Coordinates of C-alpha atoms and ligand atoms in Angstrom, one line a residue:
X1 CA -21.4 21.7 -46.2
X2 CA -24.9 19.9 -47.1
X3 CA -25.6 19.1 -50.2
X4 CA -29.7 19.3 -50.9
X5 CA -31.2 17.6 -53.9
X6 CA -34.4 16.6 -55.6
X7 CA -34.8 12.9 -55.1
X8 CA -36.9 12.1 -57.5
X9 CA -38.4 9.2 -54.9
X10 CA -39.1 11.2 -52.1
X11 CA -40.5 13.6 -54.2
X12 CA -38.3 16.5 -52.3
X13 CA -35.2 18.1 -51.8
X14 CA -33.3 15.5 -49.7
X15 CA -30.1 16.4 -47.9
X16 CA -27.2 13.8 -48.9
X17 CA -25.9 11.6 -46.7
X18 CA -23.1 9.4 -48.4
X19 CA -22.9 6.0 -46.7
X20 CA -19.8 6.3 -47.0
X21 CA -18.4 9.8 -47.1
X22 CA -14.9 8.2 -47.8
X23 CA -16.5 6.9 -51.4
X24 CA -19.7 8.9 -52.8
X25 CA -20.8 6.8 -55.6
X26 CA -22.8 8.1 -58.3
X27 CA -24.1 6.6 -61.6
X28 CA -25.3 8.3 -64.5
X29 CA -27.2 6.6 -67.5
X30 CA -25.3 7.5 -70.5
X31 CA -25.4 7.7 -74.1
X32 CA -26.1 4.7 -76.7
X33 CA -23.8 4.5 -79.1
X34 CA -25.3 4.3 -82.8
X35 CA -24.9 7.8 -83.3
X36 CA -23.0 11.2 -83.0
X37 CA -24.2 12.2 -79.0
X38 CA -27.1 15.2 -79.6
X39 CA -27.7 18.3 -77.9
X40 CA -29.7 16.9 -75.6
X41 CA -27.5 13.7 -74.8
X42 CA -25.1 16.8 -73.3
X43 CA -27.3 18.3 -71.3
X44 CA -27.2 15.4 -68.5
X45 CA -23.6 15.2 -69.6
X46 CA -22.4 18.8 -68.4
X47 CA -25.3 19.1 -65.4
X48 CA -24.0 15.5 -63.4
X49 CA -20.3 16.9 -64.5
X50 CA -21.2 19.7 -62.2
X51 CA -22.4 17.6 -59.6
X52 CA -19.7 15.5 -59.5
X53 CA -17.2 18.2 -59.4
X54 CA -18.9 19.6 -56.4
X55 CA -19.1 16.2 -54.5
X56 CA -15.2 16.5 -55.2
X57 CA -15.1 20.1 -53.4
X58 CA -16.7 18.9 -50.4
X59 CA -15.7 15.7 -49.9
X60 CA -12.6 15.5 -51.4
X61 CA -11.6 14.8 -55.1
X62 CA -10.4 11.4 -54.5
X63 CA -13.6 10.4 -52.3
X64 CA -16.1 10.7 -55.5
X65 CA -16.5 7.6 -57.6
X66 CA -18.5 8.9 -60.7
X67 CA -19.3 5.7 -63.2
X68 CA -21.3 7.2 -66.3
X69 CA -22.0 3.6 -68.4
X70 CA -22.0 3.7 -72.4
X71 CA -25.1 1.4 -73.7
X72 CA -23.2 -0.7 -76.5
X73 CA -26.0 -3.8 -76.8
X74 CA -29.1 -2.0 -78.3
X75 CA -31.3 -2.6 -80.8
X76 CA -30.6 0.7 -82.4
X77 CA -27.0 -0.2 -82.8
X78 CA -27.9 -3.5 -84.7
X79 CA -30.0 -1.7 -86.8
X80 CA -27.8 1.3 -88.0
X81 CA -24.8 -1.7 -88.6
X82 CA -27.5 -3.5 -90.6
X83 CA -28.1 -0.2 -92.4
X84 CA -24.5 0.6 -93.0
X85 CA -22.9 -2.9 -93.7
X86 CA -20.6 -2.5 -91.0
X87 CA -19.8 -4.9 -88.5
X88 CA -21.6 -3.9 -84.8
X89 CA -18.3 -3.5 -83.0
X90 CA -17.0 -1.6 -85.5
X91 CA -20.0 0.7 -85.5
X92 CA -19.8 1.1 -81.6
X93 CA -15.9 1.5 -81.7
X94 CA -16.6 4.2 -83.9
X95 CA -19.4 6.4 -82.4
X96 CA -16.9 5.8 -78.5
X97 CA -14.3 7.6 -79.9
X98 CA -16.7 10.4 -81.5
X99 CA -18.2 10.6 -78.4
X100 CA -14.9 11.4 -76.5
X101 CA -13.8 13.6 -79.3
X102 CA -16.9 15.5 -79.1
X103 CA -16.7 15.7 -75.2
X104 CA -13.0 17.0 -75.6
X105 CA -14.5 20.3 -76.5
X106 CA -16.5 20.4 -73.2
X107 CA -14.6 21.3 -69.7
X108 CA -16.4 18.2 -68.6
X109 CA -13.8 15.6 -66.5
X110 CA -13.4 12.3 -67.5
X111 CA -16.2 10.4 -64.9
X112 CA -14.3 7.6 -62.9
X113 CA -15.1 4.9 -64.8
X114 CA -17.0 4.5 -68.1
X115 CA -18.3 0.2 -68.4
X116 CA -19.5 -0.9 -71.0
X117 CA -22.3 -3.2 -71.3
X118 CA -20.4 -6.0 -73.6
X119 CA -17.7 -6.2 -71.0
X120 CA -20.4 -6.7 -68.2
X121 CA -22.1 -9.7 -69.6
X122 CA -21.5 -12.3 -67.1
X123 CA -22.1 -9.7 -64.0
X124 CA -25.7 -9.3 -65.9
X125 CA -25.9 -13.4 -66.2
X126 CA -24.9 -13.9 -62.8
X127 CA -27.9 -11.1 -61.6
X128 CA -30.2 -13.0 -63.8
X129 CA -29.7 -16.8 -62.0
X130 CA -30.2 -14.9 -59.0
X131 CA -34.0 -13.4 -59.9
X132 CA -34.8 -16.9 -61.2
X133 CA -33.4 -18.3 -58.1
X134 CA -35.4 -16.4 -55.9
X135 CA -38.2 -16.7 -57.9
X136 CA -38.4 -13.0 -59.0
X137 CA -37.8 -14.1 -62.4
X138 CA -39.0 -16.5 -65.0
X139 CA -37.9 -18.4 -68.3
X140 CA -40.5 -18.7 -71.0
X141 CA -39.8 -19.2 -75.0
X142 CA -35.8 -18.5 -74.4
X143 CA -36.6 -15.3 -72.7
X144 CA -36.1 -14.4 -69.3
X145 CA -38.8 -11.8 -67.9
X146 CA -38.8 -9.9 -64.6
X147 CA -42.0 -10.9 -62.9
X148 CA -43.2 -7.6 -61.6
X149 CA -45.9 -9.0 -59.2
X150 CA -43.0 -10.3 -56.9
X151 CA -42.6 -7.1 -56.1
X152 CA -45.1 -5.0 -54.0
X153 CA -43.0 -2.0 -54.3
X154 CA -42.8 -2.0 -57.6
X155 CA -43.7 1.5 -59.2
X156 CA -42.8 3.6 -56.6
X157 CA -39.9 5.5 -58.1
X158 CA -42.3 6.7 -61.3
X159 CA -45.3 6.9 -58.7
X160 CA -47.5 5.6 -61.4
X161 CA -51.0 3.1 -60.1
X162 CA -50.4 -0.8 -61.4
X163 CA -53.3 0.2 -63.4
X164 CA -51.6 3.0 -65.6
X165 CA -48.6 0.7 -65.8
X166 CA -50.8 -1.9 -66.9
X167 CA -52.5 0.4 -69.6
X168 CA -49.5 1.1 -71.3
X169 CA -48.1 -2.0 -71.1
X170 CA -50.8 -3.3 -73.0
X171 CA -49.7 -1.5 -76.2
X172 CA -47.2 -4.5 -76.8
X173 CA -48.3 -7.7 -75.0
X174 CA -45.5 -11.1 -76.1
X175 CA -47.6 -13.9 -75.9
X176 CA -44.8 -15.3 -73.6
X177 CA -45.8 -12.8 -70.9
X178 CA -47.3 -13.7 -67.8
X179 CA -48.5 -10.2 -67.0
X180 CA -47.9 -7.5 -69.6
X181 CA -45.9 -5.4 -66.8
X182 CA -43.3 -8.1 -66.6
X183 CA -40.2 -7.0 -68.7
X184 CA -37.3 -8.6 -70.4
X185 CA -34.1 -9.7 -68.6
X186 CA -32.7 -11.4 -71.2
X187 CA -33.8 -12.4 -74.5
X188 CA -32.6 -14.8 -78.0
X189 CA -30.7 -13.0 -80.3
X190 CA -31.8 -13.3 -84.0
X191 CA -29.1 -14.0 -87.0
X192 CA -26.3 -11.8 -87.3
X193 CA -27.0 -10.4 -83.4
X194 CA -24.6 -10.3 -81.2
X195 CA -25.2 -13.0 -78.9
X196 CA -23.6 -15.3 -76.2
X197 CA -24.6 -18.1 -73.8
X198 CA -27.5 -17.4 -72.4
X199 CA -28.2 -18.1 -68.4
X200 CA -31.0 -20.0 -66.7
X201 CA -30.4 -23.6 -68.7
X202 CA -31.6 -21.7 -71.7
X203 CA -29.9 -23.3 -75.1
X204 CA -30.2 -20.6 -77.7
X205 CA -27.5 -17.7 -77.1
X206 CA -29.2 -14.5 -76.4
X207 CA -28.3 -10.8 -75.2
X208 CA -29.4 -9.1 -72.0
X209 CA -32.2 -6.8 -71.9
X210 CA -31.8 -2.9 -71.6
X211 CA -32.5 -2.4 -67.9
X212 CA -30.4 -5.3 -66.4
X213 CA -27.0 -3.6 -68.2
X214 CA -27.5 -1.0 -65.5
X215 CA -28.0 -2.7 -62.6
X216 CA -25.3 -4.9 -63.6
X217 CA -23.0 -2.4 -64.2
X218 CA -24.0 0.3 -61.2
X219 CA -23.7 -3.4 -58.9
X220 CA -20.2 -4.5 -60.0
X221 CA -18.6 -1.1 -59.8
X222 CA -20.6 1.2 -57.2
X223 CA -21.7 -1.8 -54.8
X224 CA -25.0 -2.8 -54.0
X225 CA -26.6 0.5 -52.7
X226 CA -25.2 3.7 -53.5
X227 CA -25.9 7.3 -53.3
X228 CA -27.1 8.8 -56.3
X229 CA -28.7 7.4 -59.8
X230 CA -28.9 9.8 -62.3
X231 CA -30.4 10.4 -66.2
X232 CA -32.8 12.0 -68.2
X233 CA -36.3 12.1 -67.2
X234 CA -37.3 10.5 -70.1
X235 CA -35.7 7.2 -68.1
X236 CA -37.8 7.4 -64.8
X237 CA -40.1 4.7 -66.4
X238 CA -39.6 2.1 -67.4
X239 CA -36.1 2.4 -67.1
X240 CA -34.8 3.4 -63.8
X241 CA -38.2 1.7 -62.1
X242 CA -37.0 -1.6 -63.6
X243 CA -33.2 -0.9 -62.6
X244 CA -34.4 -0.1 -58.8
X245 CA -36.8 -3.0 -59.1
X246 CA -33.9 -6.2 -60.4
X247 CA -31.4 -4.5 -58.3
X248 CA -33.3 -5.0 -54.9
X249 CA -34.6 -8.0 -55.9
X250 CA -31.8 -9.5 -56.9
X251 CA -29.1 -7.8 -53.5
X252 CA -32.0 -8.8 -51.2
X253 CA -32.0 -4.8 -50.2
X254 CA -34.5 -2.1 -50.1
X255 CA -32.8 0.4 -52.1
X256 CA -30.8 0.7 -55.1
X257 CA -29.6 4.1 -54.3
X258 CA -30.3 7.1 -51.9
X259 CA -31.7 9.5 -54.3
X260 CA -32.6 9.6 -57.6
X261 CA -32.0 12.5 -60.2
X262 CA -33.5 13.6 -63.5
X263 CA -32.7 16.2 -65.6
X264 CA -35.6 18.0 -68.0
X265 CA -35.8 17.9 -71.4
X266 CA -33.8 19.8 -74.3
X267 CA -35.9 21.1 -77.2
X268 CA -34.7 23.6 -79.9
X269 CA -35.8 26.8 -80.7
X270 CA -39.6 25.6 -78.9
X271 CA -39.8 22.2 -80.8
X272 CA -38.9 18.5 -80.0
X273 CA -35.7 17.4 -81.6
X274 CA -35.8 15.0 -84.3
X275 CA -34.5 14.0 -87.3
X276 CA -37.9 14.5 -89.3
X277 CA -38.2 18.0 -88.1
X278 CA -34.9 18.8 -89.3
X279 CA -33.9 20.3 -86.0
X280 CA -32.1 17.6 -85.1
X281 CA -28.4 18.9 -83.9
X282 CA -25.2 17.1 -82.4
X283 CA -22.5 18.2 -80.4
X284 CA -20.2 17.7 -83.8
X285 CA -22.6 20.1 -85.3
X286 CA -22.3 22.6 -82.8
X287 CA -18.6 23.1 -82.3
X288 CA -17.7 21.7 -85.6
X289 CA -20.4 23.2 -88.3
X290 CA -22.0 26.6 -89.2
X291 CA -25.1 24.7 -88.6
X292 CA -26.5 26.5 -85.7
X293 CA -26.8 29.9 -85.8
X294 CA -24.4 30.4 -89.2
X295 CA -21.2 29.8 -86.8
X296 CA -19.2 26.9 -84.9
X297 CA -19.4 27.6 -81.2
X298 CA -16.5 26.9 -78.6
X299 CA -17.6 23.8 -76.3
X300 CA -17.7 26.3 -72.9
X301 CA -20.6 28.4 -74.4
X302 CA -22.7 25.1 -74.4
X303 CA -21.8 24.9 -71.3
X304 CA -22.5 28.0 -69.7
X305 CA -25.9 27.8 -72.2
X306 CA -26.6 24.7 -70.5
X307 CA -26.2 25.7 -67.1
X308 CA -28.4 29.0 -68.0
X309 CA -31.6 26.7 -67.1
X310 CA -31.9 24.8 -63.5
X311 CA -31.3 21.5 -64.9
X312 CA -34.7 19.8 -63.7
X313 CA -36.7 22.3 -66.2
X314 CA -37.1 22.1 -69.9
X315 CA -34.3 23.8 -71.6
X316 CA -35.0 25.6 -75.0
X317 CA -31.9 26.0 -77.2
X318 CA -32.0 29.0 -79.0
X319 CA -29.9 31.0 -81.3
X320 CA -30.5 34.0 -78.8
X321 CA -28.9 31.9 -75.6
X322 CA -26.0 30.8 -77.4
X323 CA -25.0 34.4 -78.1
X324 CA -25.7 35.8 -74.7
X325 CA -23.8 32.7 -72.9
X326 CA -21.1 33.8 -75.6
X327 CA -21.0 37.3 -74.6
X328 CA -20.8 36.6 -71.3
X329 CA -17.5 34.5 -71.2
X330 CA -16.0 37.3 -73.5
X331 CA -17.0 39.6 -70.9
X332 CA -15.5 37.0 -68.6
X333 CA -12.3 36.4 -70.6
X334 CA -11.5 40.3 -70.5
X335 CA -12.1 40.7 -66.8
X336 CA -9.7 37.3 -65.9
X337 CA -7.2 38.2 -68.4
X338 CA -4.1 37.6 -66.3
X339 CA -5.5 36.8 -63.6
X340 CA -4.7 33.4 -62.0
X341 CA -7.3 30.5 -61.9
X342 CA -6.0 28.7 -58.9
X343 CA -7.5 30.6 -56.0
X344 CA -10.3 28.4 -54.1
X345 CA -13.9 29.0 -55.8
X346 CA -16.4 31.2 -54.0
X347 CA -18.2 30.0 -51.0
X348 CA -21.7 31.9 -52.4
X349 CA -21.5 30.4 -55.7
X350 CA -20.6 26.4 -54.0
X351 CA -23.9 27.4 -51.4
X352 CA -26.3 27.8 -55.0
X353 CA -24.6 24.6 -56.3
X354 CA -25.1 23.0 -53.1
X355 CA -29.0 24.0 -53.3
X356 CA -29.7 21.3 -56.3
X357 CA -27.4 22.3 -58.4
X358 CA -29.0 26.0 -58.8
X359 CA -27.2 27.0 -61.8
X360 CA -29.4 30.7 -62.2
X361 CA -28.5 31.5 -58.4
X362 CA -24.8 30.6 -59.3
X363 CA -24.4 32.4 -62.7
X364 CA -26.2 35.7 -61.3
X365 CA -23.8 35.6 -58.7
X366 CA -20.5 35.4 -61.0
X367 CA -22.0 38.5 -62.6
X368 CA -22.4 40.1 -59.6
X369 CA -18.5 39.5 -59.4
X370 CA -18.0 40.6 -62.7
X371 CA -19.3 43.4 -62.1
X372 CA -17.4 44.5 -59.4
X373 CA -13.8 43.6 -61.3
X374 CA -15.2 45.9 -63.3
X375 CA -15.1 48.2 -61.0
X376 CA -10.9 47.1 -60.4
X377 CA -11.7 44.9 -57.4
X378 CA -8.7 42.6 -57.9
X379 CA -9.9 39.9 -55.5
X380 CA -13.3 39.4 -57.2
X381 CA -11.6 39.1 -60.7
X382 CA -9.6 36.1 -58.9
X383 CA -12.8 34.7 -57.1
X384 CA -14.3 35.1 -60.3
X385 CA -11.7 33.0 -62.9
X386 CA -11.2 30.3 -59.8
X387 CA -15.4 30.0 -59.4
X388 CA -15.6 29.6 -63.9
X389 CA -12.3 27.2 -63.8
X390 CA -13.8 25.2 -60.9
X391 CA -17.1 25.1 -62.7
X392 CA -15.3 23.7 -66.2
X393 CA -16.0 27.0 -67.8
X394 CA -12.1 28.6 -67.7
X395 CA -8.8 27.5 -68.5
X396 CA -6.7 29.8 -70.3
X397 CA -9.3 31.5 -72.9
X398 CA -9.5 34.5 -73.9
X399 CA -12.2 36.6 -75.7
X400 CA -11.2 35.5 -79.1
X401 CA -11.2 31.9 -78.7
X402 CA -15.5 32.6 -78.0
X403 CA -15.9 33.9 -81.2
X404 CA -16.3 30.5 -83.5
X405 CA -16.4 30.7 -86.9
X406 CA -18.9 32.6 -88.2
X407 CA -20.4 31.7 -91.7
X408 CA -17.4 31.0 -93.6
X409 CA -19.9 29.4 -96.3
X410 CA -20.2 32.2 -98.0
X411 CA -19.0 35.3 -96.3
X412 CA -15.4 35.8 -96.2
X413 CA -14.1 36.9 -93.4
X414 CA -10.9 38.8 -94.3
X415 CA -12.9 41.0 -96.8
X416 CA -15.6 41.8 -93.3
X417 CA -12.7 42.6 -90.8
X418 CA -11.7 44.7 -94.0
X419 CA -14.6 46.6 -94.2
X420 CA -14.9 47.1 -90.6
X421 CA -11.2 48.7 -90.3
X422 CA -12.3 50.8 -93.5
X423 CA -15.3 52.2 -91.4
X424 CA -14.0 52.2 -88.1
X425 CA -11.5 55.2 -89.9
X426 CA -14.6 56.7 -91.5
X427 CA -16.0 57.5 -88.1
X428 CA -12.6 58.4 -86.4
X429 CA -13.2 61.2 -89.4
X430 CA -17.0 61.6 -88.5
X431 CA -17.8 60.6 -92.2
X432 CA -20.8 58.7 -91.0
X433 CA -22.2 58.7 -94.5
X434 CA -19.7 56.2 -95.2
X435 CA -19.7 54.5 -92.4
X436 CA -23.6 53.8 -93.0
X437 CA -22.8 52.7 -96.0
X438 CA -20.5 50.0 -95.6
X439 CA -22.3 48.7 -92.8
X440 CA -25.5 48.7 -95.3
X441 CA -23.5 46.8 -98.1
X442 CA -22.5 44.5 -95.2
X443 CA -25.6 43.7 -94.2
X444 CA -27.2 42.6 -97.6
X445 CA -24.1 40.3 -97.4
X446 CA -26.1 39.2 -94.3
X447 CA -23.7 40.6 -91.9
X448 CA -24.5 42.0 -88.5
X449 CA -22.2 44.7 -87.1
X450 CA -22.2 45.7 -83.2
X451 CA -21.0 48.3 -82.5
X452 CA -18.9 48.5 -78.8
X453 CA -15.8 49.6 -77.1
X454 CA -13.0 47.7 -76.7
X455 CA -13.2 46.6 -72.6
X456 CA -10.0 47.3 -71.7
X457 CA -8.9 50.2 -73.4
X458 CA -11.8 51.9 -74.1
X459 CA -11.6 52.6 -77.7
X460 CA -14.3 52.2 -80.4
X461 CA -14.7 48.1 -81.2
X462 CA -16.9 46.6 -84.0
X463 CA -17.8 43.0 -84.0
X464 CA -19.7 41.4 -86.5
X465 CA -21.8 38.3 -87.0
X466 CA -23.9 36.2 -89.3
X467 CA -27.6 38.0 -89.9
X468 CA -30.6 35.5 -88.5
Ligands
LIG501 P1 -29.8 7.8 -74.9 O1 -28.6 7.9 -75.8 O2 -31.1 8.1 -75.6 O3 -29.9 6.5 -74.1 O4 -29.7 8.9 -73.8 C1 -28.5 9.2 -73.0 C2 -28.9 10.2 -71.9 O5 -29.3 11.4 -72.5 C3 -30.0 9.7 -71.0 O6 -29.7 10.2 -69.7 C4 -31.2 10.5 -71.6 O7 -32.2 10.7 -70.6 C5 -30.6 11.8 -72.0 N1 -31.4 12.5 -73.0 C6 -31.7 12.0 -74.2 N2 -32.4 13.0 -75.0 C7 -32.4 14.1 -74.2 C8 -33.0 15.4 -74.4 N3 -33.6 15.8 -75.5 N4 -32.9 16.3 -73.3 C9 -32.2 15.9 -72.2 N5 -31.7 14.7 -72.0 C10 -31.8 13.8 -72.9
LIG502 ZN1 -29.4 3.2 -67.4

């Protein structure tokens, strides 16, 4: 089967051709680690997940080398250890194993290999000699800066004119520069830094610059060229141009990698995320806090929410998709109950993945299966429960383990389910003046009934659920 993507350097869908089909390498920019991982640090999480567990389906799971880094040098990080008194590794330790806790709720696999940058410093020295060796690169007041100009391809990836480069380069000229464009390789570490010997005869210890961790890292485990380069599009520039730009300057090739992918953008409920704006959410909020939407919400529904949106457009995370992506893998649960995951995934759904990842093409089609389990076709409920556990969104759930915990702030859920069996048995009596009046009391307790029937057998079913 062919596998199109966007490559973000071609500017088109370009089929994939693994130079080697026996290894497909892919690398994926991931998270730095000052903080809890956001929202929107998941969404490139679960979307290259999905890639790679396709690249496994077609070429075969062991012919998939998937190398997603974790960026533990970082200003940020020196900063929030400054803030907190804590010593840097400590802080880094910390926020790796909250990351990995946090991704335990996810039906994301493990990539291949997860570097580090700290255990990558001498690849990242030895790729600096070589740029000042072949002239690429220069020392100047302890630092040691790229020197764009070498490189009349330079700007390609991001398609941006020297001229905007220059503009915006301009913002923050270092006196040491030869040309604004040229960025850092390697640079002196101040007190209390980490820092270790520097390359290129310079004296004072330093630390590497962002971009060269990549390189160094995608280089020593993926090889010199390799198939895809993935992250947010927030990275295209200056980022991955300055990755591609020291990795073929310094291999003596013409490409880093085949093609390059970027997902869009997370906001939340239509704004940017941050902190200031106080809609700033992590993945430890979401499964672990009533934060979101007054309840905790099981690590497959951000998944399936995620995948809702084809993974190069802006995603908006609302309230509204949340419950919807719930819904569905209730529905889901219900209709796989019993049924065994271990069927092969269907060919339709692996042809929509195939297109660049189209997720919408994909989902509509599992609830076109759904629909006709519904119906009792027993061979779609098993294409259906192999195509979600194949996707990461299916093991052994079942509708209850979607419903999260719903507001137990300050609504107690005993006292709800209560109520509901109380009014449930007013209507099996028809007394709908009572059954109107405990759903009323309810909802000045801010509590939402639905009212359904219970999938499988039929009979009347009230669920209930924190009022917006
Ligand atoms: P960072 O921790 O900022 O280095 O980001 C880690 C990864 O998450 C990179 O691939 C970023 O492009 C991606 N990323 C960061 N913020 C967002 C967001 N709001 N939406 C989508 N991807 C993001
Ligand atoms: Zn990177």
């Amino acid at each position: 089967m062919d596998v199109q993507l966007y490559n973000t350097l071609t500017r088109q869908k370009d089929r994939l051709e693994p130079i080697d089909p026996a290894n497909v390498r892919m690398y994926a920019c991931g998270p730095t680690v000052y903080d809890r991982a956001h929202i929107g640090n998941a969404r490139p999480i679960i979307v290259y997940d999905l890639l790679f567990r396709l690249l496994r389906h077609v070429y075969g799971e062991d012919a998939v080398t998937y190398a997603r880094n974790i960026t533990d040098v970082d200003d940020k990080i020196n900063a929030r250890a400054a803030d907190e008194g804590v010593a840097i590794g400590d802080l880094t330790q910390r926020t790796i194993e909250r990351l990995h806790d946090d991704l335990s709720h996810l039906g994301v696999l493990p990539p291949t290999i997860e570097p580090r940058a700290t255990a990558h410093i001498d690849e990242m020295r030895t790729m600096i000699e070589t740029l000042v060796a072949r002239e690429h690169a220069y020392v100047a007041e302890d630092h040691v800066l790229f020197q764009v100009a070498t490189l009349e391809t330079y700007g390609r990836l991001s398609n941006r004119s020297t001229d905007e480069m220059e503009a915006g380069a301009r913002v923050d000229v270092a006196p040491y520069k030869r040309d604004p464009m040229d960025f850092v390789l390697w640079k002196p570490s101040k007190d209390g830094e980490p820092s270790w010997p520097s390359p290129a005869g310079i004296k004072a210890p330093g630390r590497p610059g962002w971009h060269i961790e990549c390189s160094a890292m995608a280089g020593k485990h993926l090889g010199d060229v390799f198939d895809i380069h993935a992250g947010g599009i927030d990275l295209v520039f200056p980022h991955h141009e300055n990755e591609l730009a020291q990795s073929c300057a310094a291999h003596g090739t013409p490409e880093m990698a085949s093609i390059w992918l970027h997902n869009g953008f997370l906001r939340v409920e239509g704004a940017t995320m941050s902190k200031s704006a106080g809609n700033f959410i992590t993945i430890h909020d979401m499964v672990a806090s009533d934060m979101f939407g007054g309840r905790t919400w099981n690590g497959k529904v951000l998944q399936l929410a995620m995948l809702g949106v084809h993974y190069r457009q802006p995603i908006d995370w609302t309230v509204e998709r949340l419950n919807q992506a719930r819904a569905t893998l209730m529905e889901f649960a219900d209709l796989t109950a019993n049924v065994s995951n271990d069927g092969a995934p269907y060919e339709e759904v692996i042809a929509a993945l195939a297109d660049d990842l189209n997720t919408p093409r994909a989902l509509s089609i599992l609830h076109g299966l759904a629909k006709s389990a519904r119906r009792g076709s027993a061979e779609k409920a098993e294409a259906l429960a192999a195509t979600l556990r194949f996707m990461g969104l299916r093991e052994t759930e079942t509708r209850a383990d979607y419903r999260g915990d719903a507001a137990a702030a300050d609504v107690d859920a005993d006292m709800v389910e209560a109520k509901i069996a109380e009014r449930l048995q007013a209507r099996a009596q028809r007394d709908f003046a009572t059954s109107d009046r405990i759903r009323d009391e309810l909802l000045a307790l801010g509590v939402q009934l639905k009212d359904g029937k219970n999938p499988e057998t039929g009979a009347p079913m009230t669920t209930w659920e924190r009022a917006e």
